[in-house]
Every structure is written in structure tokens, then in C-alpha cells.
PDB file of C-alpha atoms in Angstrom:
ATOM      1  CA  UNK A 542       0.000   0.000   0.000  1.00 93.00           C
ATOM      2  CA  UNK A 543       2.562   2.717   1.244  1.00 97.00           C
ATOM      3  CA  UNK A 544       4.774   3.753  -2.014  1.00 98.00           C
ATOM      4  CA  UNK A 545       7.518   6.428  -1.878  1.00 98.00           C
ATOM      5  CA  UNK A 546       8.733   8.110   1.588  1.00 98.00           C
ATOM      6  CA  UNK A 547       7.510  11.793   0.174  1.00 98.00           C
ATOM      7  CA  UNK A 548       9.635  13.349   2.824  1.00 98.00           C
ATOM      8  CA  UNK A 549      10.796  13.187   6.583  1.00 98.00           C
ATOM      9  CA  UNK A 550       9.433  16.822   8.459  1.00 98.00           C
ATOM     10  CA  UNK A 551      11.962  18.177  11.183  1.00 98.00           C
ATOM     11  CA  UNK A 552      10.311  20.894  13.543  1.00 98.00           C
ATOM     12  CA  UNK A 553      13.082  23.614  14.329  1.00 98.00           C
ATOM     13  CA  UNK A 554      13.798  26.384  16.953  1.00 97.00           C
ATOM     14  CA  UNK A 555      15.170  29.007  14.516  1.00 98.00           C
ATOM     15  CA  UNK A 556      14.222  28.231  10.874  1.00 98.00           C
ATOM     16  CA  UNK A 557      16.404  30.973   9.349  1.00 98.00           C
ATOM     17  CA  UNK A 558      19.320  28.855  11.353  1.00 97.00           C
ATOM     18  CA  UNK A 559      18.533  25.496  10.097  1.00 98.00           C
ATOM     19  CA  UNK A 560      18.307  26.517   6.437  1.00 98.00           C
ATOM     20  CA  UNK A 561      21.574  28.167   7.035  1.00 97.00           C
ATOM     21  CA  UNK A 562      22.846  24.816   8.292  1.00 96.00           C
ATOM     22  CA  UNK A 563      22.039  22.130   5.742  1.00 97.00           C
ATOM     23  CA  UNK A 564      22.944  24.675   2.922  1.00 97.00           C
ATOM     24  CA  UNK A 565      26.472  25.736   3.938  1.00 95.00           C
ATOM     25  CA  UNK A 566      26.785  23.110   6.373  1.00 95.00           C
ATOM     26  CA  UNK A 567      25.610  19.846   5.067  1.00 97.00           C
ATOM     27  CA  UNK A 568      25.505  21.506   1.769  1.00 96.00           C
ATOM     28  CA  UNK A 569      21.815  20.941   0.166  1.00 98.00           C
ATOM     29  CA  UNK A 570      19.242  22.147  -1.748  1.00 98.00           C
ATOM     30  CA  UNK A 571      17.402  24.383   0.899  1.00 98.00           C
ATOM     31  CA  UNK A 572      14.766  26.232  -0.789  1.00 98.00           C
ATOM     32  CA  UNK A 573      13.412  29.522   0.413  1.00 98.00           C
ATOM     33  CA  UNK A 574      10.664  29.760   3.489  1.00 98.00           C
ATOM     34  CA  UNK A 575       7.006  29.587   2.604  1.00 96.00           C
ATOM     35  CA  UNK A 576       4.092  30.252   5.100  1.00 96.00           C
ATOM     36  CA  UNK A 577       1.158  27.421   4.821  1.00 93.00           C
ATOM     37  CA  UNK A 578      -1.242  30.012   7.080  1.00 92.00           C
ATOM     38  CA  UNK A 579      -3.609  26.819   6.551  1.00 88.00           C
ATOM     39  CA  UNK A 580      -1.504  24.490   8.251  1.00 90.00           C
ATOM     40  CA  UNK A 581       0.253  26.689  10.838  1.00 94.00           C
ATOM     41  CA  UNK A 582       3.561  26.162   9.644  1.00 96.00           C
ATOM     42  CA  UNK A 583       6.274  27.843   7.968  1.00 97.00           C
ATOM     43  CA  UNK A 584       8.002  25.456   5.753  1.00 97.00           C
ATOM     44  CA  UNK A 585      11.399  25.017   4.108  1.00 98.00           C
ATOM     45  CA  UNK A 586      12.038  22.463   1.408  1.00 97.00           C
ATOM     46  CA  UNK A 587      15.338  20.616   1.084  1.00 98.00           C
ATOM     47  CA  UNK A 588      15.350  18.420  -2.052  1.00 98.00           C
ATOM     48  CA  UNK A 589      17.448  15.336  -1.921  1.00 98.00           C
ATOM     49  CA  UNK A 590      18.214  13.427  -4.672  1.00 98.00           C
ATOM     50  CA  UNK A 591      15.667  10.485  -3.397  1.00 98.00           C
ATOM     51  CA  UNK A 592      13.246  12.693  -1.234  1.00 98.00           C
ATOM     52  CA  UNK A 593      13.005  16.108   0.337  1.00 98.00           C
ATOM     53  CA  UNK A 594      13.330  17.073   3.996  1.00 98.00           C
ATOM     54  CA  UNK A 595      11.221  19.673   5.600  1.00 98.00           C
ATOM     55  CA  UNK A 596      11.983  21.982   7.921  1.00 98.00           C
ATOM     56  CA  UNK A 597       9.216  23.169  10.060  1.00 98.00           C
ATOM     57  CA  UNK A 598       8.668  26.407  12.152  1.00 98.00           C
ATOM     58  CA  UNK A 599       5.497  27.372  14.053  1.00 98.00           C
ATOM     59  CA  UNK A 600       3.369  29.840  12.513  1.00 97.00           C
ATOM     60  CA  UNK A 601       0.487  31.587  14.621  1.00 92.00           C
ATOM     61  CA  UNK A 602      -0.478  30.954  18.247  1.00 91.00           C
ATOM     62  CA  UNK A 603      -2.079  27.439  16.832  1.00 91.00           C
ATOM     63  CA  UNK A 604       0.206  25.925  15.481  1.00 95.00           C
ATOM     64  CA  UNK A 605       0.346  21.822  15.504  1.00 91.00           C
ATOM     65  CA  UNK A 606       4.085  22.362  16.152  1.00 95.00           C
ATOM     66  CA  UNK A 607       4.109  24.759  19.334  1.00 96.00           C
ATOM     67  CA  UNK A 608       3.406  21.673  21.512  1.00 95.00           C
ATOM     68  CA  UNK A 609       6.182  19.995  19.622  1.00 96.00           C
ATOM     69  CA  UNK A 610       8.693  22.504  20.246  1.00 97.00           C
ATOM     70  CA  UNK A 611       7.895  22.976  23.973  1.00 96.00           C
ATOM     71  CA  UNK A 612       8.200  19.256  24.371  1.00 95.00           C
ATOM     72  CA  UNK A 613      11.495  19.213  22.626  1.00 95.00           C
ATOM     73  CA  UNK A 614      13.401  22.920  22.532  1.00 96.00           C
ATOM     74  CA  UNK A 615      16.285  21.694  20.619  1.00 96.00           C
ATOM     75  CA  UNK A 616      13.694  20.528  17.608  1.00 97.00           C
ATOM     76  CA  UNK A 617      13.678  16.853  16.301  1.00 97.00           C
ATOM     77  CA  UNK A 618      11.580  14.793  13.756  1.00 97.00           C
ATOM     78  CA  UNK A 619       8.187  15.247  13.539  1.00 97.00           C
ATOM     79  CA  UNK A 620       6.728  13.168  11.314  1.00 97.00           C
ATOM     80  CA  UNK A 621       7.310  11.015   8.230  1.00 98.00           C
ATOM     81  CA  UNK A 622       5.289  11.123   4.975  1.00 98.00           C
ATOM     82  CA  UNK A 623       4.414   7.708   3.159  1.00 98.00           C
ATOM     83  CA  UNK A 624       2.834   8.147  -0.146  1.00 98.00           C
ATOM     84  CA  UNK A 625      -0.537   6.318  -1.144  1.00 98.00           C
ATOM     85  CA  UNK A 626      -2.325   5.827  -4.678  1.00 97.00           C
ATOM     86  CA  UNK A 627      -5.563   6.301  -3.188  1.00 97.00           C
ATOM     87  CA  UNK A 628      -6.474   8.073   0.648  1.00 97.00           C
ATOM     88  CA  UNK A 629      -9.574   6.771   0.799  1.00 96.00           C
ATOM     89  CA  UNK A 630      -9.122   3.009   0.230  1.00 96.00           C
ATOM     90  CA  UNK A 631      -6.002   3.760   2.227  1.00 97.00           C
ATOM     91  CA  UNK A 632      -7.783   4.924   5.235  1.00 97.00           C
ATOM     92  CA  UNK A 633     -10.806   2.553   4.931  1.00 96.00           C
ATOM     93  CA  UNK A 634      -8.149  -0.429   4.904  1.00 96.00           C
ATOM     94  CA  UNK A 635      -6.351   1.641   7.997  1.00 96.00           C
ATOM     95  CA  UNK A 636      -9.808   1.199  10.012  1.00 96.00           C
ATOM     96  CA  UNK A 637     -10.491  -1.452   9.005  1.00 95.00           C
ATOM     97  CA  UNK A 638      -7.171  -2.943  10.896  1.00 94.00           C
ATOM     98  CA  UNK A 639      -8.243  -1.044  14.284  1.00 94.00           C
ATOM     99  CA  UNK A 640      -5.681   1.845  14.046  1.00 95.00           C
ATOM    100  CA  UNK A 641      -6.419   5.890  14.028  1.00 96.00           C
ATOM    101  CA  UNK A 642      -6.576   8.519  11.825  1.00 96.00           C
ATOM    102  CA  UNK A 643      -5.937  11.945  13.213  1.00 96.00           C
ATOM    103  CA  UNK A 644      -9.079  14.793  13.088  1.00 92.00           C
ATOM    104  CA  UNK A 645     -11.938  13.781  11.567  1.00 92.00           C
ATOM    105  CA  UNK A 646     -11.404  11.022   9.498  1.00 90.00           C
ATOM    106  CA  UNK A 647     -11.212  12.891   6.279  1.00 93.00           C
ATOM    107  CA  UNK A 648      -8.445  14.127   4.124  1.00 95.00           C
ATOM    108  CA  UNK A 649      -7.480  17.326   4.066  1.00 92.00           C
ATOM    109  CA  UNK A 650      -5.071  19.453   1.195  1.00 91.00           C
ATOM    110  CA  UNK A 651      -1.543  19.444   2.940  1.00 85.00           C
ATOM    111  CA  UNK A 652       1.276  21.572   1.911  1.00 80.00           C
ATOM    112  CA  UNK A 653       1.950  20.305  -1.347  1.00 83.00           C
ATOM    113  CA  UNK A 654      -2.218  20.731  -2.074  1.00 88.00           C
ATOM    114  CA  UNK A 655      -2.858  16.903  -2.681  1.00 94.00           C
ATOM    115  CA  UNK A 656      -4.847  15.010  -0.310  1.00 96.00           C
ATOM    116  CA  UNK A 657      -3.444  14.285   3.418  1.00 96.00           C
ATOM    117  CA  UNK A 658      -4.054  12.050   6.446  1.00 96.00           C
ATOM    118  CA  UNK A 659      -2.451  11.356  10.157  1.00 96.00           C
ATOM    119  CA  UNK A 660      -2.207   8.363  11.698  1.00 97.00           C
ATOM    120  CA  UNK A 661      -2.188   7.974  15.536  1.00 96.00           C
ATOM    121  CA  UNK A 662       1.717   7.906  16.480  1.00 96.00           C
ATOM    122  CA  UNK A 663       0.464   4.888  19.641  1.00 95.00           C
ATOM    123  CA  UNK A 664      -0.856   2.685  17.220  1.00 95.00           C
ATOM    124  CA  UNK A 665       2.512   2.763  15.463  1.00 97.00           C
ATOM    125  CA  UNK A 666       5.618   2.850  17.113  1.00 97.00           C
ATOM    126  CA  UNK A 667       5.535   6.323  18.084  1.00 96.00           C
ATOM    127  CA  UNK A 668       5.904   7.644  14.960  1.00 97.00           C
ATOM    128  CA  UNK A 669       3.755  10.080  13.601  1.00 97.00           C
ATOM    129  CA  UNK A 670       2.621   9.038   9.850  1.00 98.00           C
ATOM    130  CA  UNK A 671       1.529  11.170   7.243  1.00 97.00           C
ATOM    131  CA  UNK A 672      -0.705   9.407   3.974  1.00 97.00           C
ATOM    132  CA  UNK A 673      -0.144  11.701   1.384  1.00 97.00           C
ATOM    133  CA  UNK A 674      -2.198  10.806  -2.061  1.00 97.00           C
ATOM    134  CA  UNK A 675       0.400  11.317  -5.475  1.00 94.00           C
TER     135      UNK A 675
ATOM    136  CA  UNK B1250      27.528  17.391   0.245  1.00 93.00           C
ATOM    137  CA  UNK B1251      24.296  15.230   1.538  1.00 97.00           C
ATOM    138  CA  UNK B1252      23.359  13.129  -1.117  1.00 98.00           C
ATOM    139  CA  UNK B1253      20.146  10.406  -0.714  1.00 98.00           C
ATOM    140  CA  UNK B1254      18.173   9.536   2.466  1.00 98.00           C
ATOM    141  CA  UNK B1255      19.629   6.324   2.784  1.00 98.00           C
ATOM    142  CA  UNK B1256      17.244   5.347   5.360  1.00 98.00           C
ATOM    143  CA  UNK B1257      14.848   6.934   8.774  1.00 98.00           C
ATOM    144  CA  UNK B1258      15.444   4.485  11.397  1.00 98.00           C
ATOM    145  CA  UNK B1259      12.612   3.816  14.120  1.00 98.00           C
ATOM    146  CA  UNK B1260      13.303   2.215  17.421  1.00 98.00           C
ATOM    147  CA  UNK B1261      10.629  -0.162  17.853  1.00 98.00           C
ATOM    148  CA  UNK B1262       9.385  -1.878  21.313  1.00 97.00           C
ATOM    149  CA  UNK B1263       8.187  -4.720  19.434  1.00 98.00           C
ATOM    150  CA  UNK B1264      10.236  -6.071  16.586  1.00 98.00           C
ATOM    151  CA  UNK B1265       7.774  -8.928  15.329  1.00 98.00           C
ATOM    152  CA  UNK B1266       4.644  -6.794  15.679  1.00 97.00           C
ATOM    153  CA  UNK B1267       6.223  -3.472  14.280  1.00 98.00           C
ATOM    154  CA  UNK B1268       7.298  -5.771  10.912  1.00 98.00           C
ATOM    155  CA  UNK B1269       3.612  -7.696  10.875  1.00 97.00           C
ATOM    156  CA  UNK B1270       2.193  -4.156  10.866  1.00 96.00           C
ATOM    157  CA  UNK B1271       4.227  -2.402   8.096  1.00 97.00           C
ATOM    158  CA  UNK B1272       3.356  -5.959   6.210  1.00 97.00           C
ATOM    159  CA  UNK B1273      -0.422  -6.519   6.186  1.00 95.00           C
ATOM    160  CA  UNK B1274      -1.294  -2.968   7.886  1.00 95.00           C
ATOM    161  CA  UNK B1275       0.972  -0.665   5.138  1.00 97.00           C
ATOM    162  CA  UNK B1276       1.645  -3.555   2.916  1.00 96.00           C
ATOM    163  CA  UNK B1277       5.110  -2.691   2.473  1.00 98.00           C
ATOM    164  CA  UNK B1278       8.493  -4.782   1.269  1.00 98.00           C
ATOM    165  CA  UNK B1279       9.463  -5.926   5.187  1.00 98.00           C
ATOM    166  CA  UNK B1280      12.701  -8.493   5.235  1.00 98.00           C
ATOM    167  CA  UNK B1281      13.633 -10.937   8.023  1.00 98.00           C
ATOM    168  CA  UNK B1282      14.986  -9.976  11.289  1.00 98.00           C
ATOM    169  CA  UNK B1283      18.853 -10.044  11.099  1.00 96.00           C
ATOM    170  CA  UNK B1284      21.048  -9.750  13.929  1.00 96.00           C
ATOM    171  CA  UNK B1285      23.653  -7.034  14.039  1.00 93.00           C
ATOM    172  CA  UNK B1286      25.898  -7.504  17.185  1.00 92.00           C
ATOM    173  CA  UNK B1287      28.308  -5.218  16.398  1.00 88.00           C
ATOM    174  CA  UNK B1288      25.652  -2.803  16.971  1.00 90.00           C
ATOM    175  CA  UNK B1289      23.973  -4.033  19.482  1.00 94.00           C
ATOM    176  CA  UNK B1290      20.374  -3.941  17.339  1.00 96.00           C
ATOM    177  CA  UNK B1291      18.661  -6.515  15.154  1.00 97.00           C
ATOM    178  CA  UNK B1292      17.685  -4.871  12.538  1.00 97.00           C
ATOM    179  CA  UNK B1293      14.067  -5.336   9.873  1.00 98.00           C
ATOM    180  CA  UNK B1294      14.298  -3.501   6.422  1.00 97.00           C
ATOM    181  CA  UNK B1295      11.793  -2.356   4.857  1.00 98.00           C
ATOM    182  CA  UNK B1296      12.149  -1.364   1.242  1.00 98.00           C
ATOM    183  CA  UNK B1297      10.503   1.631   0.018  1.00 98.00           C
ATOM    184  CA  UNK B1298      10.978   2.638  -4.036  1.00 98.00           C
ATOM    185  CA  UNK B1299      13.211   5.460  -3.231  1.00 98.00           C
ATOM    186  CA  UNK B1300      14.763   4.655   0.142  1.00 98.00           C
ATOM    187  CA  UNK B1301      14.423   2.500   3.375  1.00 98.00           C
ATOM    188  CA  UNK B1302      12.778   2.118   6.561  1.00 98.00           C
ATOM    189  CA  UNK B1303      14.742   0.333   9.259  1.00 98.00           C
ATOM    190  CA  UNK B1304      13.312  -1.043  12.473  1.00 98.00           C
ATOM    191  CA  UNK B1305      15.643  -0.889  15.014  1.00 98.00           C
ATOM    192  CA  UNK B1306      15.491  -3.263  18.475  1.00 98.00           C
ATOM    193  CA  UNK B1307      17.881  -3.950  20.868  1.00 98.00           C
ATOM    194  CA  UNK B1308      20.577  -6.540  21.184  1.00 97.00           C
ATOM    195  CA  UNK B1309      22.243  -7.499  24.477  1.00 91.00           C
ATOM    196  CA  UNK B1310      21.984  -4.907  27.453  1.00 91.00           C
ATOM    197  CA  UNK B1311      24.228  -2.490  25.707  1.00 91.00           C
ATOM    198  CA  UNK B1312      22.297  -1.704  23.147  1.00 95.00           C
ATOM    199  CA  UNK B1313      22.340   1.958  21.864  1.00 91.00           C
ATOM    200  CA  UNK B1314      18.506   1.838  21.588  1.00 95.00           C
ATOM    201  CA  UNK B1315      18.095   0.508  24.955  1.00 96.00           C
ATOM    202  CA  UNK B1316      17.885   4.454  26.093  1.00 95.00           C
ATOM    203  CA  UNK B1317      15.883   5.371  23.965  1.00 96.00           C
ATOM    204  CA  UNK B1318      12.802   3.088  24.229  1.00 97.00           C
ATOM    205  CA  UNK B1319      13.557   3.442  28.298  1.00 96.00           C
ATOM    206  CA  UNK B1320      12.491   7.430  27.577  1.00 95.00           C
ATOM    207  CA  UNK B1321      10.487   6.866  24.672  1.00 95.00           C
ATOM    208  CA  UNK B1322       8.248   3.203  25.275  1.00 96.00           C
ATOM    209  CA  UNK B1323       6.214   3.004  22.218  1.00 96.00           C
ATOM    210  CA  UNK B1324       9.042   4.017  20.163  1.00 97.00           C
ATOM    211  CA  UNK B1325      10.168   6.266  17.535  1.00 97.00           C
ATOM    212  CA  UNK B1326      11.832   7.945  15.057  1.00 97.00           C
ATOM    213  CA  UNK B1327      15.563   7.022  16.047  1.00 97.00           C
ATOM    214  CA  UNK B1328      17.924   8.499  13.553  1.00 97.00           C
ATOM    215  CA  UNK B1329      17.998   9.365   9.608  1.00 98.00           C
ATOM    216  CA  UNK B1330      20.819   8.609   7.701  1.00 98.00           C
ATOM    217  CA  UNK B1331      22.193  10.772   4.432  1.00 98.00           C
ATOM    218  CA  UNK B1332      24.518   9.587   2.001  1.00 98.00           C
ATOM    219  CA  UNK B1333      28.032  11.338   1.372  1.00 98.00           C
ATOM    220  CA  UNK B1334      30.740   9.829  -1.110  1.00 97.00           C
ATOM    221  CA  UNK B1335      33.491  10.938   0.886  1.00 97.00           C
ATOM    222  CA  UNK B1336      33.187  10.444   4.851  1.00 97.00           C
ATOM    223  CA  UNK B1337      36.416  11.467   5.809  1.00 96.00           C
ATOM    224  CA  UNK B1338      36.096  15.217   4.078  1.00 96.00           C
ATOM    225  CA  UNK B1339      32.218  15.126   5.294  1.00 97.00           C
ATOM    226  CA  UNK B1340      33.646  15.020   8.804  1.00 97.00           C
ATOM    227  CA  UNK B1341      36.460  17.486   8.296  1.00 96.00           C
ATOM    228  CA  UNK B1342      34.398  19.780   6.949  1.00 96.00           C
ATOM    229  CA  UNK B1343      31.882  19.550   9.859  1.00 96.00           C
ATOM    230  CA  UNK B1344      34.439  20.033  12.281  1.00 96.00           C
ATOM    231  CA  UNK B1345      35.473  23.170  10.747  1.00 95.00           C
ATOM    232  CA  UNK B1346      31.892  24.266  10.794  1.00 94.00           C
ATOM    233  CA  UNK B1347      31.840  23.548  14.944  1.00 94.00           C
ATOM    234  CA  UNK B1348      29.849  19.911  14.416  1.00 95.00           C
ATOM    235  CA  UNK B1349      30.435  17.490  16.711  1.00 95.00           C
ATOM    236  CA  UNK B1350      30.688  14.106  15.405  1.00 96.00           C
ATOM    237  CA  UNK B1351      29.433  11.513  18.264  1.00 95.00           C
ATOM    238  CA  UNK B1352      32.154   8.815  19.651  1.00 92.00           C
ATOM    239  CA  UNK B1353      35.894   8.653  18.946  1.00 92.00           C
ATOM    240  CA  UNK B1354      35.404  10.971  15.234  1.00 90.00           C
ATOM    241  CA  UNK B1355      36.897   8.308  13.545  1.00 93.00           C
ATOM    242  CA  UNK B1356      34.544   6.160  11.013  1.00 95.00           C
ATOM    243  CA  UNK B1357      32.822   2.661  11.820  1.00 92.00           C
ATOM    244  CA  UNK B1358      31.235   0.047   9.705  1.00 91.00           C
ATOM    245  CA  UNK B1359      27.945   0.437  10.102  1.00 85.00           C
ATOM    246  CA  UNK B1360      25.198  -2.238   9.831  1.00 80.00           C
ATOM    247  CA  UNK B1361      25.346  -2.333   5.627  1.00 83.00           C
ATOM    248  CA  UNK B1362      29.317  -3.093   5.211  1.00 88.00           C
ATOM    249  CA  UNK B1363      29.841   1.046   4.755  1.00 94.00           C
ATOM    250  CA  UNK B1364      31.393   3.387   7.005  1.00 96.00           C
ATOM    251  CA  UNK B1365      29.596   6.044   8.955  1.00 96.00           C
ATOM    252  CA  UNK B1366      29.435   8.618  11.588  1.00 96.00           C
ATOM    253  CA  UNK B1367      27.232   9.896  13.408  1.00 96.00           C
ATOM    254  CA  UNK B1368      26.528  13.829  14.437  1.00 97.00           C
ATOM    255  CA  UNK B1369      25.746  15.052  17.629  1.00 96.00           C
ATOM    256  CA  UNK B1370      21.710  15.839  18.161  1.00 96.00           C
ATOM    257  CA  UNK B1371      22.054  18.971  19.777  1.00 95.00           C
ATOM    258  CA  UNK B1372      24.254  20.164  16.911  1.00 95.00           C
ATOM    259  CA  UNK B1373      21.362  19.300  13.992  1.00 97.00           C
ATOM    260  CA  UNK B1374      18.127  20.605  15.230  1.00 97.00           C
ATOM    261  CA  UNK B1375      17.456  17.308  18.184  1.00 96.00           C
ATOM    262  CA  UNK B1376      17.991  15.327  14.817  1.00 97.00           C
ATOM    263  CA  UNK B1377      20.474  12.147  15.427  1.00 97.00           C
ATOM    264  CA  UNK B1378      21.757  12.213  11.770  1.00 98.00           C
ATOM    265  CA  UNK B1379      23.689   9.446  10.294  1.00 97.00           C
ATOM    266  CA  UNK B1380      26.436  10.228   7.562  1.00 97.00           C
ATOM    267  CA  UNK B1381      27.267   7.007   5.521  1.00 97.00           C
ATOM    268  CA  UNK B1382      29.817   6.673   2.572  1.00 97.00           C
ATOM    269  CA  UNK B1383      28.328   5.059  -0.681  1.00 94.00           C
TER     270      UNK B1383
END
């Protein structure tokens, strides 16, 4: 069912910093910061040659990644993005195993404006999983 | 300098369950269990089309991960390793940038025959990265 890793989304303390850091640092593609007001996030994208990385920064008082950030000051890994040919059969087969989707049960448009989903990080490993439909 | 996402690593409480799960629940590419003493983990891969997952559990009471599922019992993301072709000037170069590099600074084989470092959390965002030579 789950196709391509789409990317792997750090959360960061100082976005400006980070991008700074795996461009000169750890020398990558680090594109320039763009606010997703929808999703409470500023975001930058690092393109790998396999995948992309994205940096994450809180944006507004809501934002999913304030609680993140408190928990862990220094930043870390947020979440990991599996890709899916289809969100809906992927969900339905999901529930159908017992586990959780995040929110209501519906997809919403993520960042990249295709169709998203969260699974609950208990019901595997800890690990927060984006579905993202390609 | 970074080249592919080699793999994300996820420390898993459960090795059997976690692979049954990414199986029949994601219906991904999961191999067989395989001991890695030298690392103190044994080690499932699971083969995405553009990189790899690998669950990590612990092997022998000095395991690295046995920390980490101690803080964090359901699990979690663990590390993410990125690709360099030249580990030796990857490391000089980060210690001229301030990096730490985690252990002695010089190179082991890690867990696929290639040798790797790895950087120091704090350094990267609360991101244990994973530099491995291809």
C-alpha cells in the first residue's frame, strides 16, 4: 500500500538557522521559506536526490508544532510522509485494521495541495505518519 | 555534500509486531529480522521505491537503543541517515563548521558493510543524523 517516503518533516527552533545549516553546512538544496497560514507552519524544502526534507517552524499561536517545540526545545523529527495511490481506500483499509486517523477522518489538502491524512503515532511505534495521495 | 536519504530508522518496542504491521497494515516490502551484534540492534528492512525504513530493536543490554525506548516506550523515530561519497572530508568539513561528530570521530562500519558517523543531536536541530559513505 505505502509507495515512496515523500519526505521526513523536522520541527526547528530558529528556521532561518537550520536553512543556514544544511545549505552551507551539510551543503543541500534548501529552498526559500514559505508560510502554509492553513496548516500553521512555515516550511522550508530541502530536495534530496531520493526525497526532500522539511523543515518546520510554528506559525500563529495554533500551530500543531508549538506543543512539539515545547516538548522538545532543541527541535527533532516530527513526522514522516508515506505516499498512497488512493487516501480513501487507504484509510478505509487503515480502520479497518483497528488503528487511528488523526481529526476527523477525512483528508485534508496538505502543503503540497494533494490530499493528506495522520495516523495515531500509539498505534505505530511512536511515529507520527503522514498518507499523502500522489 | 548530503546526497540520498539512505534510510529513517525507528526504534521499535516490538520487533515482530512493528514488521507484521508495516506488512499486512501498510503492505510494504518488510525483510527478516537479522542480527547485528556489532551494533547491538537486530535490525528489519523495509524497502521503500526510493529509500528504506529500518526497524531498530535492541541486542544485548548495551544496546544503543536501549535508552531510547527506556524514555520513549512506544518508540520512535531514532535516527535518519544521508549519504556522502566521501566520509572522511564530510567530517572534516563539519568540524570546521563547529559539528560534533558523536564517539571517537573516527569512522565505523555500520550495519550495511559502509562506514559512517554519526553527528551530535544537539548540533542538527534534536535530529540524530547518520552520515554514511556510498
Amino acid at each position: 500500500m505505502i509507495g515512496r517516503l515523500n519526505h521526513v518533516a523536522i520541527a526547528v527552533p530558529d528556521l532561518t538557522a537550520a536553512a543556514a545549516q544544511y545549505r552551507s553546512v551539510l551543503g543541500a538544496d534548501v529552498g526559500a521559506p514559505q508560510d502554509e497560514p492553513d496548516h500553521g507552519v512555515t516550511v522550508v524544502f530541502i530536495t534530496l536526490p531520493n526525497t526532500k526534507i522539511e523543515l518546520l517552524y510554528p506559525l500563529g499561536e495554533d500551530s500543531p508544532i508549538n506543543g512539539f517545540l515545547a516538548k522538545n526545545p532543541a527541535g527533532g523529527i516530527h513526522h514522516i510522509c508515506y505516499e498512497v495511490d488512493d487516501i480513501l481506500a487507504a484509510r478505509d483499509r487503515l480502520l479497518g485494521e483497528g488503528a487511528r486517523i488523526l481529526g476527523s477522518g477525512e483528508p485534508k489538502i496538505g502543503a503540497h495541495g494533494k490530499p493528506v491524512l495522520f495516523l495515531h503515532p500509539k498505534d505505530f511505534n511512536g511515529c507520527l505518519i503522514e498518507l499523502e495521495q500522489v
